[in-house]
C-alpha positions as a LaTeX table, in Angstrom:
\begin{tabular}{lrrr}
\hline
Residue & $x$ (\AA) & $y$ (\AA) & $z$ (\AA) \\
\hline
Met1 & 166.01 & $-124.43$ & $-55.02$ \\
Thr2 & 163.81 & $-126.04$ & $-52.39$ \\
Tyr3 & 161.29 & $-123.71$ & $-50.79$ \\
Ser4 & 159.54 & $-123.94$ & $-47.44$ \\
Ile5 & 155.96 & $-125.19$ & $-47.33$ \\
Pro6 & 154.62 & $-121.63$ & $-46.64$ \\
Glu7 & 156.51 & $-120.22$ & $-49.64$ \\
Arg8 & 155.19 & $-123.03$ & $-51.85$ \\
Ile9 & 151.66 & $-122.14$ & $-50.69$ \\
Ala10 & 152.20 & $-118.47$ & $-51.60$ \\
Gln11 & 153.61 & $-119.43$ & $-55.00$ \\
Arg12 & 150.67 & $-121.77$ & $-55.65$ \\
Val13 & 148.09 & $-119.07$ & $-54.84$ \\
Thr14 & 149.95 & $-116.59$ & $-57.08$ \\
Ala15 & 149.91 & $-119.06$ & $-60.00$ \\
Leu16 & 146.29 & $-120.02$ & $-59.30$ \\
Leu17 & 145.02 & $-116.41$ & $-59.49$ \\
Met18 & 147.20 & $-115.27$ & $-62.42$ \\
Gly19 & 144.92 & $-114.35$ & $-65.30$ \\
Gln20 & 141.81 & $-115.81$ & $-63.63$ \\
Thr21 & 140.17 & $-112.64$ & $-62.23$ \\
Ala22 & 139.53 & $-109.05$ & $-63.34$ \\
Ala23 & 143.09 & $-108.30$ & $-62.13$ \\
Gly24 & 144.38 & $-110.28$ & $-65.13$ \\
Asp25 & 148.13 & $-110.85$ & $-64.86$ \\
Ala26 & 148.56 & $-108.16$ & $-62.18$ \\
Val27 & 149.05 & $-110.76$ & $-59.45$ \\
Trp28 & 152.19 & $-110.15$ & $-57.43$ \\
Arg29 & 154.10 & $-112.21$ & $-54.90$ \\
Asp30 & 156.12 & $-110.12$ & $-52.46$ \\
Arg31 & 155.90 & $-106.82$ & $-54.37$ \\
Gln32 & 157.38 & $-103.69$ & $-52.79$ \\
Asp33 & 156.80 & $-101.12$ & $-55.57$ \\
Ala34 & 153.78 & $-98.81$ & $-55.53$ \\
Leu35 & 151.01 & $-99.58$ & $-58.00$ \\
Thr36 & 150.98 & $-97.38$ & $-61.10$ \\
His37 & 148.06 & $-95.66$ & $-62.83$ \\
Glu38 & 148.22 & $-98.38$ & $-65.50$ \\
Glu39 & 147.29 & $-100.94$ & $-62.82$ \\
Pro40 & 143.69 & $-100.18$ & $-61.82$ \\
Ile41 & 143.34 & $-103.61$ & $-60.18$ \\
Ala42 & 146.09 & $-105.74$ & $-58.66$ \\
Ile43 & 146.34 & $-108.68$ & $-56.28$ \\
Leu44 & 149.19 & $-108.95$ & $-53.77$ \\
Ile45 & 150.10 & $-112.28$ & $-52.17$ \\
Glu46 & 152.04 & $-112.12$ & $-48.89$ \\
Leu47 & 152.94 & $-114.51$ & $-46.11$ \\
Ala48 & 151.66 & $-112.95$ & $-42.87$ \\
Glu49 & 152.34 & $-115.33$ & $-40.00$ \\
Glu50 & 152.98 & $-118.89$ & $-38.89$ \\
Glu51 & 151.67 & $-120.42$ & $-35.69$ \\
Thr52 & 153.49 & $-123.63$ & $-34.76$ \\
Glu53 & 152.62 & $-126.43$ & $-32.37$ \\
Thr54 & 155.06 & $-129.32$ & $-31.76$ \\
Leu55 & 153.24 & $-132.64$ & $-31.85$ \\
Gly56 & 156.02 & $-135.00$ & $-30.78$ \\
Ser57 & 158.66 & $-137.25$ & $-32.27$ \\
Ala58 & 158.49 & $-138.18$ & $-35.90$ \\
Gly59 & 158.89 & $-141.93$ & $-35.47$ \\
Pro60 & 158.92 & $-143.26$ & $-39.05$ \\
Phe61 & 160.28 & $-139.96$ & $-40.41$ \\
Gly62 & 163.71 & $-140.78$ & $-38.95$ \\
Arg63 & 166.56 & $-138.49$ & $-38.01$ \\
Gly64 & 164.93 & $-137.98$ & $-34.60$ \\
Met65 & 162.88 & $-135.03$ & $-35.84$ \\
Gly66 & 159.52 & $-134.14$ & $-34.40$ \\
Val67 & 156.41 & $-133.15$ & $-36.29$ \\
Glu68 & 154.96 & $-129.66$ & $-36.16$ \\
Arg69 & 151.48 & $-128.47$ & $-37.02$ \\
Asn70 & 151.65 & $-125.03$ & $-38.60$ \\
Ala71 & 148.89 & $-122.57$ & $-39.34$ \\
Val72 & 150.33 & $-120.59$ & $-42.22$ \\
Gly73 & 148.79 & $-117.12$ & $-42.53$ \\
Leu74 & 148.53 & $-115.88$ & $-46.10$ \\
Leu75 & 147.22 & $-112.44$ & $-47.11$ \\
Val76 & 145.46 & $-112.03$ & $-50.44$ \\
Thr77 & 145.02 & $-108.30$ & $-50.97$ \\
Val78 & 143.00 & $-106.80$ & $-53.82$ \\
Cys79 & 143.97 & $-103.19$ & $-54.59$ \\
Val80 & 141.64 & $-101.07$ & $-56.75$ \\
Arg81 & 141.90 & $-97.56$ & $-58.23$ \\
Ser82 & 138.28 & $-96.61$ & $-58.87$ \\
Ala83 & 135.52 & $-94.44$ & $-57.44$ \\
Ser84 & 133.59 & $-97.67$ & $-56.88$ \\
Trp85 & 136.60 & $-99.53$ & $-55.45$ \\
Gln86 & 134.62 & $-101.56$ & $-52.92$ \\
Thr87 & 132.29 & $-103.02$ & $-55.56$ \\
Val88 & 135.17 & $-103.85$ & $-57.90$ \\
Ala89 & 137.30 & $-105.28$ & $-55.07$ \\
Asp90 & 134.42 & $-107.43$ & $-53.87$ \\
Gly91 & 134.06 & $-109.08$ & $-57.28$ \\
Val92 & 137.79 & $-109.83$ & $-57.47$ \\
Arg93 & 138.03 & $-111.12$ & $-53.89$ \\
Ser94 & 134.96 & $-113.32$ & $-54.40$ \\
Ala95 & 136.44 & $-114.85$ & $-57.56$ \\
Ser96 & 139.82 & $-115.28$ & $-55.84$ \\
His97 & 138.23 & $-116.97$ & $-52.85$ \\
Ala98 & 136.31 & $-119.42$ & $-55.04$ \\
Leu99 & 139.55 & $-120.42$ & $-56.82$ \\
Ile100 & 141.50 & $-120.82$ & $-53.57$ \\
Ala101 & 138.74 & $-122.79$ & $-51.83$ \\
Ala102 & 138.30 & $-125.20$ & $-54.76$ \\
Asp103 & 141.99 & $-125.85$ & $-55.50$ \\
Pro104 & 142.85 & $-129.52$ & $-54.91$ \\
Glu105 & 146.59 & $-128.80$ & $-54.63$ \\
Leu106 & 146.09 & $-126.39$ & $-51.73$ \\
Gly107 & 143.56 & $-128.74$ & $-50.16$ \\
Gly108 & 146.15 & $-131.52$ & $-50.42$ \\
Ile109 & 148.59 & $-129.49$ & $-48.34$ \\
Gly110 & 146.04 & $-128.97$ & $-45.58$ \\
Pro111 & 142.71 & $-127.40$ & $-44.69$ \\
Val112 & 142.25 & $-123.85$ & $-46.03$ \\
Arg113 & 140.21 & $-121.44$ & $-43.89$ \\
Arg114 & 139.43 & $-117.78$ & $-44.43$ \\
Lys115 & 140.05 & $-116.09$ & $-41.06$ \\
Arg116 & 139.14 & $-112.45$ & $-41.64$ \\
Cys117 & 138.66 & $-109.72$ & $-44.21$ \\
Glu118 & 139.68 & $-106.07$ & $-43.89$ \\
Trp119 & 138.44 & $-103.17$ & $-46.06$ \\
Arg120 & 140.46 & $-99.94$ & $-46.22$ \\
Pro121 & 140.14 & $-96.76$ & $-48.28$ \\
Ala122 & 143.65 & $-95.55$ & $-49.04$ \\
Gly123 & 143.48 & $-92.72$ & $-51.56$ \\
Ala124 & 143.18 & $-89.00$ & $-51.11$ \\
Glu125 & 143.84 & $-87.60$ & $-54.60$ \\
Ile126 & 142.75 & $-90.70$ & $-56.51$ \\
Pro127 & 139.94 & $-93.01$ & $-55.35$ \\
Phe128 & 141.75 & $-96.09$ & $-54.12$ \\
Gly129 & 141.21 & $-98.83$ & $-51.60$ \\
Tyr130 & 141.92 & $-102.42$ & $-50.81$ \\
Val131 & 140.38 & $-105.51$ & $-49.31$ \\
Ser132 & 142.72 & $-107.96$ & $-47.62$ \\
Gln133 & 141.71 & $-111.51$ & $-46.76$ \\
Leu134 & 143.72 & $-113.58$ & $-44.29$ \\
Tyr135 & 143.75 & $-117.31$ & $-44.90$ \\
His136 & 145.11 & $-120.00$ & $-42.59$ \\
Ile137 & 146.34 & $-123.18$ & $-44.22$ \\
Gln138 & 147.12 & $-125.94$ & $-41.74$ \\
Thr139 & 150.22 & $-127.99$ & $-42.57$ \\
Leu140 & 152.31 & $-130.70$ & $-40.98$ \\
Ala141 & 156.09 & $-130.48$ & $-41.30$ \\
Leu142 & 159.19 & $-132.01$ & $-39.82$ \\
Ser143 & 160.47 & $-129.84$ & $-36.98$ \\
Gly144 & 164.00 & $-129.92$ & $-38.38$ \\
Asp145 & 163.13 & $-129.21$ & $-42.01$ \\
Val146 & 160.37 & $-126.75$ & $-43.02$ \\
Thr147 & 160.56 & $-127.95$ & $-46.63$ \\
Val148 & 159.32 & $-131.50$ & $-45.87$ \\
Gln149 & 155.61 & $-132.11$ & $-45.47$ \\
Ala150 & 154.76 & $-134.74$ & $-42.84$ \\
Gln151 & 151.77 & $-137.03$ & $-43.26$ \\
\hline
\end{tabular}
């Protein structure tokens, strides 16, 4: 199956973080289930948004397609069950950010920028919270086919 450029970005970040932080293998792409007590730390990878700007006709790309510049919004959310959730989450998000920023495959797709970071306590009975970082990765794609990266 051929995936869109944004989905390939999300899959790459998931693979990149798997087993490389204190979250271990608890790195999830598009998870809907609640975290369990056996998962004190987890990372969730979600596509958040796409902003598209049409740049004109494709010329050498053929088929009369234009080229679009897309800012793909990707959320990397670190969830922690701990009384010191902010400290733990900060270590995991810092390690995650270093891996994402240094990855040549992501950099080859387009510039990677961290846009914002949001901290939220979420637990009443059990200490729990999360930190969610929004990244924008700029890509070029054919306007008629979101799976083809333009140069």
